[in-house]
Short mmCIF file of C-alpha atoms and ligand atoms in Angstrom, two decimals:
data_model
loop_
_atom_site.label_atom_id
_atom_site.label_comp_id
_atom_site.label_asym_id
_atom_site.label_seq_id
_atom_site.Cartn_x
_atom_site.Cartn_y
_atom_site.Cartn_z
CA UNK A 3 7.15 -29.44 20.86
CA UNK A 4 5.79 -26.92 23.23
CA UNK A 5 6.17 -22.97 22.35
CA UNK A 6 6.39 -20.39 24.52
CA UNK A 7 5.80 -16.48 22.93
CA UNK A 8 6.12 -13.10 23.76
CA UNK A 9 5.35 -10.68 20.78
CA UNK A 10 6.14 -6.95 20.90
CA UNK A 11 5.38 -3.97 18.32
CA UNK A 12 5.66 -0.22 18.55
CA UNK A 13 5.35 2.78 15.83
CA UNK A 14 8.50 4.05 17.14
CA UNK A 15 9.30 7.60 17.89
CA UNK A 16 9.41 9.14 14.32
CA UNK A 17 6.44 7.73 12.10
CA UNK A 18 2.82 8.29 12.66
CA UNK A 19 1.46 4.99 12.47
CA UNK A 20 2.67 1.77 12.78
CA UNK A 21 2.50 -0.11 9.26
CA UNK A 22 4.27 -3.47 11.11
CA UNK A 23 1.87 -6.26 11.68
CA UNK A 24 2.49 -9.63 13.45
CA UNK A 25 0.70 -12.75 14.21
CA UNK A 26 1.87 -15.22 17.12
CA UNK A 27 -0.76 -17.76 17.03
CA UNK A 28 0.42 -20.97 16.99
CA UNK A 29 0.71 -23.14 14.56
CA UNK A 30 1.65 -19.44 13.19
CA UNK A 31 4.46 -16.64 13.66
CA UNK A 32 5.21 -13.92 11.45
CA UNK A 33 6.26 -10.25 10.93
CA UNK A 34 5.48 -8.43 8.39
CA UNK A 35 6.59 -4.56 7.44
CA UNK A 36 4.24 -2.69 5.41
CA UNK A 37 4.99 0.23 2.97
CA UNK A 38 3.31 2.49 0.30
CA UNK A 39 1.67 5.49 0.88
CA UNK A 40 -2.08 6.69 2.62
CA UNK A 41 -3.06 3.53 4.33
CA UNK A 42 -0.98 1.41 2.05
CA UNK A 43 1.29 -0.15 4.34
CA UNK A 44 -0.99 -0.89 7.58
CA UNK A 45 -3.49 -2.48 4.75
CA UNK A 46 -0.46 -4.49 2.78
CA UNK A 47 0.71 -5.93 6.79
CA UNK A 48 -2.67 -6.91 7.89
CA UNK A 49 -4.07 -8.38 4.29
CA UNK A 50 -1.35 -10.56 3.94
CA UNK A 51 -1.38 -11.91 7.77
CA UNK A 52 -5.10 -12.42 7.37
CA UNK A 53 -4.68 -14.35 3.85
CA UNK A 54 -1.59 -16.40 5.56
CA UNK A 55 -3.55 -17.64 8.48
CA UNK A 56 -6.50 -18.43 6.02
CA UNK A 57 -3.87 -20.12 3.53
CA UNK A 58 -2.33 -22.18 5.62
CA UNK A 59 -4.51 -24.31 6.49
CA UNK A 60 -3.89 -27.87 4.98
CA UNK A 61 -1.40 -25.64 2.53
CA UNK A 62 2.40 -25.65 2.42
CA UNK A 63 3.71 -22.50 3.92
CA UNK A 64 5.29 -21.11 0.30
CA UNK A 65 1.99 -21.67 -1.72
CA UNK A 66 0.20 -19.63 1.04
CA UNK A 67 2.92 -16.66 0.95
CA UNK A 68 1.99 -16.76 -2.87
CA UNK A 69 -1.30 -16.29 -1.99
CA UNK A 70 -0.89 -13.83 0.46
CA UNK A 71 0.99 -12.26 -2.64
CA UNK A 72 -1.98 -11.53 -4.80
CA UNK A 73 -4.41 -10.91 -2.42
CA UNK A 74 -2.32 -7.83 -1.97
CA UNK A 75 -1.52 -7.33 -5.26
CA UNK A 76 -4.44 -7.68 -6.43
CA UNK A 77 -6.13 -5.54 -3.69
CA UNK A 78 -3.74 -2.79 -4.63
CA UNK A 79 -4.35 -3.03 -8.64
CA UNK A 80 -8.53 -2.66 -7.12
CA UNK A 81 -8.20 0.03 -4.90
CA UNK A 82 -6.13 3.34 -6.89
CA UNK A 83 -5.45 4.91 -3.24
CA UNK A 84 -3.61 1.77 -2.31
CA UNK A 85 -1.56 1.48 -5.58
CA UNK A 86 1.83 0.56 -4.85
CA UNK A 87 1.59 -0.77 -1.47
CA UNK A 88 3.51 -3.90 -0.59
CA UNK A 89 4.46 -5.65 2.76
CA UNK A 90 7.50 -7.67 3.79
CA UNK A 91 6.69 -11.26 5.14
CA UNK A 92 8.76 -13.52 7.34
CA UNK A 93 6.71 -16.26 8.53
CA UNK A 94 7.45 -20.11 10.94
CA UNK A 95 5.01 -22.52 10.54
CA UNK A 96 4.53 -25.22 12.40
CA UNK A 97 4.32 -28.81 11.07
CA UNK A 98 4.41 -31.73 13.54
CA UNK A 99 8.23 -31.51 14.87
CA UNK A 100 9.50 -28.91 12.73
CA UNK A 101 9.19 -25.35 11.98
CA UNK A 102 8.58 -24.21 8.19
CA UNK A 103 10.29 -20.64 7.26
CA UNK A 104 9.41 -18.44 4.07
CA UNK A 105 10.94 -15.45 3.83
CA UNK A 106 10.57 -12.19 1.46
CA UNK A 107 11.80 -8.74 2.47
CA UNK A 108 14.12 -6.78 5.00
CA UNK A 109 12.73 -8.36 7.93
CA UNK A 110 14.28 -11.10 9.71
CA UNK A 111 14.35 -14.54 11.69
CA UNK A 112 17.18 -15.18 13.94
CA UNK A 113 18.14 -18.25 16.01
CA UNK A 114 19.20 -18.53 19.40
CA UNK A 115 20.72 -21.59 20.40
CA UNK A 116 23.25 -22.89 22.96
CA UNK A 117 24.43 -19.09 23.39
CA UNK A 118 24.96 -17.93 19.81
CA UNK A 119 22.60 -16.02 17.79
CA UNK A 120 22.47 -17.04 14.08
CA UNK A 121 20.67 -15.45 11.60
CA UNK A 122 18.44 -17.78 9.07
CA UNK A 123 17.45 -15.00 6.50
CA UNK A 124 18.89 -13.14 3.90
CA UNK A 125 17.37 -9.81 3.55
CA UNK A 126 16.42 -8.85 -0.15
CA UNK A 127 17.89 -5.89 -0.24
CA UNK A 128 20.07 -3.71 -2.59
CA UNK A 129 22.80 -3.48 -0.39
CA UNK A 130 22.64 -6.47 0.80
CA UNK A 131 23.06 -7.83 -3.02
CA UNK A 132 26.03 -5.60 -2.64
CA UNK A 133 28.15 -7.12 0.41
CA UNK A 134 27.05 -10.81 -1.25
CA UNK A 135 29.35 -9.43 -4.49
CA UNK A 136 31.79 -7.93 -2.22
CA UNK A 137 31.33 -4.42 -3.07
CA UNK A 138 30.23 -3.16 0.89
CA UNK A 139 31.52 -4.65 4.03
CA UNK A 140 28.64 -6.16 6.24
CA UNK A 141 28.98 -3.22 8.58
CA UNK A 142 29.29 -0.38 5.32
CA UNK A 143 25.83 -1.81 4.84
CA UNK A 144 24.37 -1.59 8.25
CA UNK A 145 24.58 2.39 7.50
CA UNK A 146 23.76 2.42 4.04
CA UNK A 147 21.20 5.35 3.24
CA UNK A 148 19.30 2.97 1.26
CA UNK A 149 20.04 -0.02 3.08
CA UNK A 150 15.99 -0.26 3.31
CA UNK A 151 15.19 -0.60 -0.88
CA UNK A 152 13.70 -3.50 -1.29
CA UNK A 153 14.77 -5.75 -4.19
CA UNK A 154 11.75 -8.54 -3.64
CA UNK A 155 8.22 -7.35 -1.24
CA UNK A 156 4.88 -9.33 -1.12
CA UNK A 157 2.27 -7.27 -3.19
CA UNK A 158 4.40 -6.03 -6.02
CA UNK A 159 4.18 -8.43 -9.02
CA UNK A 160 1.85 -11.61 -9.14
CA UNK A 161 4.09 -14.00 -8.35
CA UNK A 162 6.88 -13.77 -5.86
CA UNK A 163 10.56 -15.46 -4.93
CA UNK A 164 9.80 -16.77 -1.34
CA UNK A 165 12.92 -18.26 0.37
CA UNK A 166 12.29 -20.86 2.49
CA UNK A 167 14.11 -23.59 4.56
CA UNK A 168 12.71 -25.48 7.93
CA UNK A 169 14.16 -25.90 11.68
CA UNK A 170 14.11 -29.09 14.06
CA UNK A 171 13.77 -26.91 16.93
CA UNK A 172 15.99 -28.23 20.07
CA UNK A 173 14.72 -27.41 23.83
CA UNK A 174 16.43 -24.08 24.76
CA UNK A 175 16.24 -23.13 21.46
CA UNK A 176 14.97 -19.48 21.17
CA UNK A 177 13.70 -17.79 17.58
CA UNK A 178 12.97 -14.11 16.78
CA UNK A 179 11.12 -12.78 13.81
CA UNK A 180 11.63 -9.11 14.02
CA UNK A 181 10.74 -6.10 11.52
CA UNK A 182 13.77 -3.79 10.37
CA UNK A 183 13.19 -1.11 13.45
CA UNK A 184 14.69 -3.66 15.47
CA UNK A 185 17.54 -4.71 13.11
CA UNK A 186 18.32 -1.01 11.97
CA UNK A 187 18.45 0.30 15.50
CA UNK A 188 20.22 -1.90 17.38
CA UNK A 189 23.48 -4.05 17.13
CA UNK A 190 22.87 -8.10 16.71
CA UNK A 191 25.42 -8.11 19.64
CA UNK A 192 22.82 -6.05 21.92
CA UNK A 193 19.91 -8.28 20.60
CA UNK A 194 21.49 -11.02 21.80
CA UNK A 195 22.71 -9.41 25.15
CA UNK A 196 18.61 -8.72 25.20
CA UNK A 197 17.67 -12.00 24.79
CA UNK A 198 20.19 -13.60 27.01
CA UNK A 199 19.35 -11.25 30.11
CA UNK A 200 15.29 -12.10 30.02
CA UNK A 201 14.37 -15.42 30.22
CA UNK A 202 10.26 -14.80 29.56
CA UNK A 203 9.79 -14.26 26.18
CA UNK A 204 7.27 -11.21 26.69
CA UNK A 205 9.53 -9.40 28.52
CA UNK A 206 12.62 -10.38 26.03
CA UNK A 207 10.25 -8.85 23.38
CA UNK A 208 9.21 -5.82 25.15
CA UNK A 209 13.02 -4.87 26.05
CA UNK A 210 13.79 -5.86 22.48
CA UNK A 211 11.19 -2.78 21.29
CA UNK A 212 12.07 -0.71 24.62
CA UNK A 213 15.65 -0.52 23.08
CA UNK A 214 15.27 0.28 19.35
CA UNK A 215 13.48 2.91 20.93
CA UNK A 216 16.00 4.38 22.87
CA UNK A 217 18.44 4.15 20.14
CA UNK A 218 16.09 6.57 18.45
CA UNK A 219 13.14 4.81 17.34
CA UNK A 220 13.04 6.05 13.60
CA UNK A 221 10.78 3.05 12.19
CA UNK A 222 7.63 1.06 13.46
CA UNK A 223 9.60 -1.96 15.80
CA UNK A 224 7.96 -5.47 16.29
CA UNK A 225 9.47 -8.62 17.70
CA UNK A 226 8.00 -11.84 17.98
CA UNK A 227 9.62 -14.22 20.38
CA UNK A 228 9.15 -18.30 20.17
CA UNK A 229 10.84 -19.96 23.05
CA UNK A 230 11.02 -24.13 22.62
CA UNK A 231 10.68 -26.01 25.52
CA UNK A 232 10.22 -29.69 24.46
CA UNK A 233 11.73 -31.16 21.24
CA UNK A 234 10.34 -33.29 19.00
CA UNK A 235 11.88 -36.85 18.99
CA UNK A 236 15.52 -36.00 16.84
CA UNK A 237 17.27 -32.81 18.88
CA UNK A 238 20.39 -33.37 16.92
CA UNK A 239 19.20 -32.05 13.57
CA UNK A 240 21.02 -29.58 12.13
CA UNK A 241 19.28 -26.07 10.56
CA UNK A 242 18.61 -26.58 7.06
CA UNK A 243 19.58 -23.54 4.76
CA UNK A 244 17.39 -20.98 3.11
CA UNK A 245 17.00 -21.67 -0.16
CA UNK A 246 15.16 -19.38 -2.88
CA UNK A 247 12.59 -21.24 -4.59
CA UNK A 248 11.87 -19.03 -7.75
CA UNK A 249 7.88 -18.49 -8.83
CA UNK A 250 7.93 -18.77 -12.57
CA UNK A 251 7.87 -15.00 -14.89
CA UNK A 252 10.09 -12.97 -14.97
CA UNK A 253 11.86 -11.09 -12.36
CA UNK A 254 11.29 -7.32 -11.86
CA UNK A 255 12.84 -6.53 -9.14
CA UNK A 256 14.53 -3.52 -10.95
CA UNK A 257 11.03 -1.79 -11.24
CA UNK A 258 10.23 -2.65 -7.46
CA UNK A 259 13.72 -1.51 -6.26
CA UNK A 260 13.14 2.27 -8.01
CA UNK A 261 9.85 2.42 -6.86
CA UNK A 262 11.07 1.59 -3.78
CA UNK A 263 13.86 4.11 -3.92
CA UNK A 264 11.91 6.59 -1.85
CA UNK A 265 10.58 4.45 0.92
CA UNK A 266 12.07 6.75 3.85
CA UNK A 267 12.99 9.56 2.11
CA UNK A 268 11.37 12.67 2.86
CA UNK A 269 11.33 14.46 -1.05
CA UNK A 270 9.14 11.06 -1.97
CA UNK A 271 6.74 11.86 1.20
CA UNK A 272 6.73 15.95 0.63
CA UNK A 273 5.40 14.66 -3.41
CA UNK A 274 3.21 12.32 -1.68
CA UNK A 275 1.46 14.76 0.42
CA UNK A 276 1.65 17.08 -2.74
CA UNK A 277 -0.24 14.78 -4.58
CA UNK A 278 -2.41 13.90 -2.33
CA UNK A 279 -3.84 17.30 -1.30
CA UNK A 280 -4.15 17.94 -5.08
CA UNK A 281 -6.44 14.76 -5.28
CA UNK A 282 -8.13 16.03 -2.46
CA UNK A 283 -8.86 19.64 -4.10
CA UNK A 284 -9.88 18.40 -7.73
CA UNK A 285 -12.10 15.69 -5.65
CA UNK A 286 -13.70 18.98 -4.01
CA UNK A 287 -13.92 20.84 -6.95
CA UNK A 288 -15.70 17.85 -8.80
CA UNK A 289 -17.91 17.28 -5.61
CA UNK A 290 -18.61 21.39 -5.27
CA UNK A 291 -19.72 20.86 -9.03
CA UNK A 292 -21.84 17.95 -8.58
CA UNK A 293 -23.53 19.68 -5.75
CA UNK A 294 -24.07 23.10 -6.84
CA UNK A 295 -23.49 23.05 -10.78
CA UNK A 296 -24.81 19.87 -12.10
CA UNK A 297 -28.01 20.65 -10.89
CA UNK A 298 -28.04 24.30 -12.74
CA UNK A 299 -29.42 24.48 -16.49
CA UNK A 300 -29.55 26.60 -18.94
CA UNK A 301 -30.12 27.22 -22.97
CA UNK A 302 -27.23 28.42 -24.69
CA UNK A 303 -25.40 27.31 -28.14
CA UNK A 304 -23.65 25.31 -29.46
CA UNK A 305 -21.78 25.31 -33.14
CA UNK A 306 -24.41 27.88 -34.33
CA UNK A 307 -27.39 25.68 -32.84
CA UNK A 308 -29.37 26.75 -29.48
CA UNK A 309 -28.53 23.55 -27.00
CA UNK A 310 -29.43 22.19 -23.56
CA UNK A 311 -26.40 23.05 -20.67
CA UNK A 312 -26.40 21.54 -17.62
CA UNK A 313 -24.25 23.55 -15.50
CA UNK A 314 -23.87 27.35 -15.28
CA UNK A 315 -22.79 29.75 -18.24
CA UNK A 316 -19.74 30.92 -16.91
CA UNK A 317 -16.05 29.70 -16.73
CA UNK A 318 -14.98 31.71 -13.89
CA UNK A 319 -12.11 29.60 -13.01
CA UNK A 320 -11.41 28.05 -16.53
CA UNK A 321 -12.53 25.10 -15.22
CA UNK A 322 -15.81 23.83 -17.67
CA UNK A 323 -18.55 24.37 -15.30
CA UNK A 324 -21.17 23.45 -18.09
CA UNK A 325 -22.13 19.82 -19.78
CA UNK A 326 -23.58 19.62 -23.51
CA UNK A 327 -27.01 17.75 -22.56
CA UNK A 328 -28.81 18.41 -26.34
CA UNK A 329 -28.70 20.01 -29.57
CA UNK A 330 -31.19 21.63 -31.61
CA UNK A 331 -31.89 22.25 -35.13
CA UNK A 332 -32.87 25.61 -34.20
CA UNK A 333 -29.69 28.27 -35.67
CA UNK A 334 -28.58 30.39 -33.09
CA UNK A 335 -28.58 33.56 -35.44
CA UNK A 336 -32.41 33.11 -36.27
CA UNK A 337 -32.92 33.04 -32.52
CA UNK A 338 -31.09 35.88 -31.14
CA UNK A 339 -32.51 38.34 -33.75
CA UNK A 340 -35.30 38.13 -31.09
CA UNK A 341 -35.35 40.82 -28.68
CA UNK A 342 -36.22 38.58 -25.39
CA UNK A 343 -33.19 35.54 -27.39
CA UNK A 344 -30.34 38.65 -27.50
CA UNK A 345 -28.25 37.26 -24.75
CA UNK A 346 -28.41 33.33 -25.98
CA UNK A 347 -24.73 33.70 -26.30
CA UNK A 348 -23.95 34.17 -22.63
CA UNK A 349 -27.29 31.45 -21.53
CA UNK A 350 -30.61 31.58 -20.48
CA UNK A 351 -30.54 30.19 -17.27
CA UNK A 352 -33.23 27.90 -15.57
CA UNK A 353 -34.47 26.42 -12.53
CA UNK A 354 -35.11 22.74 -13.91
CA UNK A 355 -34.51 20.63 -17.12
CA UNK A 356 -38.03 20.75 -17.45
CA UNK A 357 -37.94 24.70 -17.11
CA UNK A 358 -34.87 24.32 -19.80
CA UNK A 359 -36.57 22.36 -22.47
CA UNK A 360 -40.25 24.73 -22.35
CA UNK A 361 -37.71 28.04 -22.39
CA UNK A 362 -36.16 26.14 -25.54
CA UNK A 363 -40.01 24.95 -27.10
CA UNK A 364 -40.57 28.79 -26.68
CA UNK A 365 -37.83 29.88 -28.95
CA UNK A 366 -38.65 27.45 -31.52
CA UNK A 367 -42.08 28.77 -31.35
CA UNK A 368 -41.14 32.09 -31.53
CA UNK A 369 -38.04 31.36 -34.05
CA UNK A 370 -40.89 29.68 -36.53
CA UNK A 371 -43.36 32.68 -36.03
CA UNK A 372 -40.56 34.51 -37.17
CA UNK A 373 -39.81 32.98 -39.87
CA UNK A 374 -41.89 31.15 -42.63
CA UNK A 375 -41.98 27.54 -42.85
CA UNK A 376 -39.32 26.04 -45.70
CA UNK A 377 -41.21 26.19 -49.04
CA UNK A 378 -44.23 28.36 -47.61
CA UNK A 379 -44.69 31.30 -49.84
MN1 LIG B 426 10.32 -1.12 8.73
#
């Protein structure tokens, strides 16, 4: 079997960055569509590629998806700014004479072959669980507003549902694994017009992206293009079906599909950003106190005692600027009956800890000069 490729991928003309990643190096194709917020869904794309490739060497194609599953999901349980992040994964492997498919997500594989382009996923989608009961016509679907929730993504649980089935690719035979900017844009009917009119898979790629952008470009677009040239030795075979091999525990897709509810929906983003600039303020206010407070001291009191502060005496935004470093056994009352101890209450600031601890030595000097020793007469 000799391939021929021509991969593709564009951020569109609506999001910021491109969260779609793709590999086209053979023995290895895939797609894969990223989401969750921050870097979430450029990090989900790429980590899962990268563990692929790795876990497919010597490795059957579904165990390595379900590796590629908790590398993410374990990356995003490690790192809290990527919490939530998941990644679609549509993936051909080759193995001698045929080509290997798993399959989890929106994106999709198509075949082209003598003319007609078939598709050879099922997208695990909401809405797509929908038309398979009936309850929305294929092209009621195709319009959906949340045609894009996800009801299975790589990253999400521990273990995933991978579909998979395998091809005996026949010379002529042309595959694409594209991400849902394509799909969503676009008409199958114009991606196979696309494919027919350029015979070098590059260019049939580019055009592919060109025109989900001109149809308005609202989500990151990649197509990856395998063109077969020479069969292996039985051209007759039929395409085996998908079929969903289940990973053992139990399914919670329910849970993914709500917190995917807000994948493309601005209110979810607005929160996002809402969130995030909060995280960003308390961060500044914690790293303003670091800086400037935590290296402040002062005596004060504390439940009737003089104590050790580290901070400054003052809540001027009702935000605890101080830290209890160390009580004393020396009462507060006994103190500030001393002229120089009168303001105790409000702190005794100082320059160091050391500076702290000899202004607090002082008043327990000055406390027991004060006052006779217990059982002195
Ligand atoms: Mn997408």
């Amino acid at each position: 079997m000799r391939l021929h490729i021509g991969a593709s991928t564009h951020v569109g003309r609506v999001r910021k960055g491109n969260e779609d990643s793709y590999m086209a190096d053979e023995p290895l194709f895939a797609v894969a569509d990223g989401m969750g917020g921050h870097q979430g869904g450029e990090v989900a794309s790429k980590l899962a590629l990268d563990t692929l490739r790795k876990a497919t060497d010597g490795v059957a194609l579904a165990q390595a998806v379900q590796d590629a599953n908790k590398a993410v999901f374990e990356r995003a349980g490690r790192d809290p700014g990527l919490a939530g992040m998941g990644t679609t994964l549509t993936a051909f492997l080759v193995e001698g004479d045929t080509l290997r498919l798993a399959h989890v997500g929106d994106s999709r594989a198509y075949l082209m072959r003598d003319g007609e382009l078939q598709r050879i996923t099922t997208d695990h989608t909401v809405v797509e669980g929908l038309v398979e009961k009936g309850e929305l016509t294929p092209q009621e679907a195709s319009i959906h507003p949340q045609r894009s929730i996800l009801t299975r993504a790589i990253g999400v649980d521990g273990e995933v549902q991978v579909d998979q089935g395998s091809i005996q690719p026949h010379p002529g035979d042309r595959l694409l694994l594209c991400s849902d900017g394509l799909t969503g844009m676009i008409e199958e009917a114009d991606i196979q017009r696309i494919l027919e009119e350029h015979e070098d898979p590059q260019a049939a790629a580019d055009a592919l992206v060109d025109a989900a952008n001109e149809a308005g470009g609202q989500d990151n677009i990649t197509a990856v293009i395998i063109d077969v040239t020479e069969a292996g030795p039985d051209p007759h075979a039929q395409v085996a079906p998908t079929e969903t091999v289940a990973a053992p525990g139990p399914r919670r897709t329910e849970r993914f599909a709500m917190g995917e509810r807000g994948r493309r929906r601005w209110p979810w983003k607005a929160l996002a950003w809402i969130l995030a600039a909060l995280v960003l303020l308390v961060g500044g206010l914690f790293a303003a106190k670091r800086l400037f407070v935590d290296r402040q001291w002062f005596v004060g009191t504390e439940g009737g005692y003089v104590a050790l502060f580290q901070g400054i005496p003052a809540e001027p935004i009702g935000f605890d600027l101080a830290t209890l470093v160390e009580e004393t056994t020396i009462p507060a009352d006994q103190a500030t009956q001393l002229a120089e101890y009168q303001d105790l209450e409000d702190g005794i600031t100082a320059e160091s800890e050391e500076e702290a601890r000899s202004i607090i030595a002082q008043i327990q000097a000055d406390v027991d000069a004060q006052q006779p020793p217990p059982g002195a007469p």
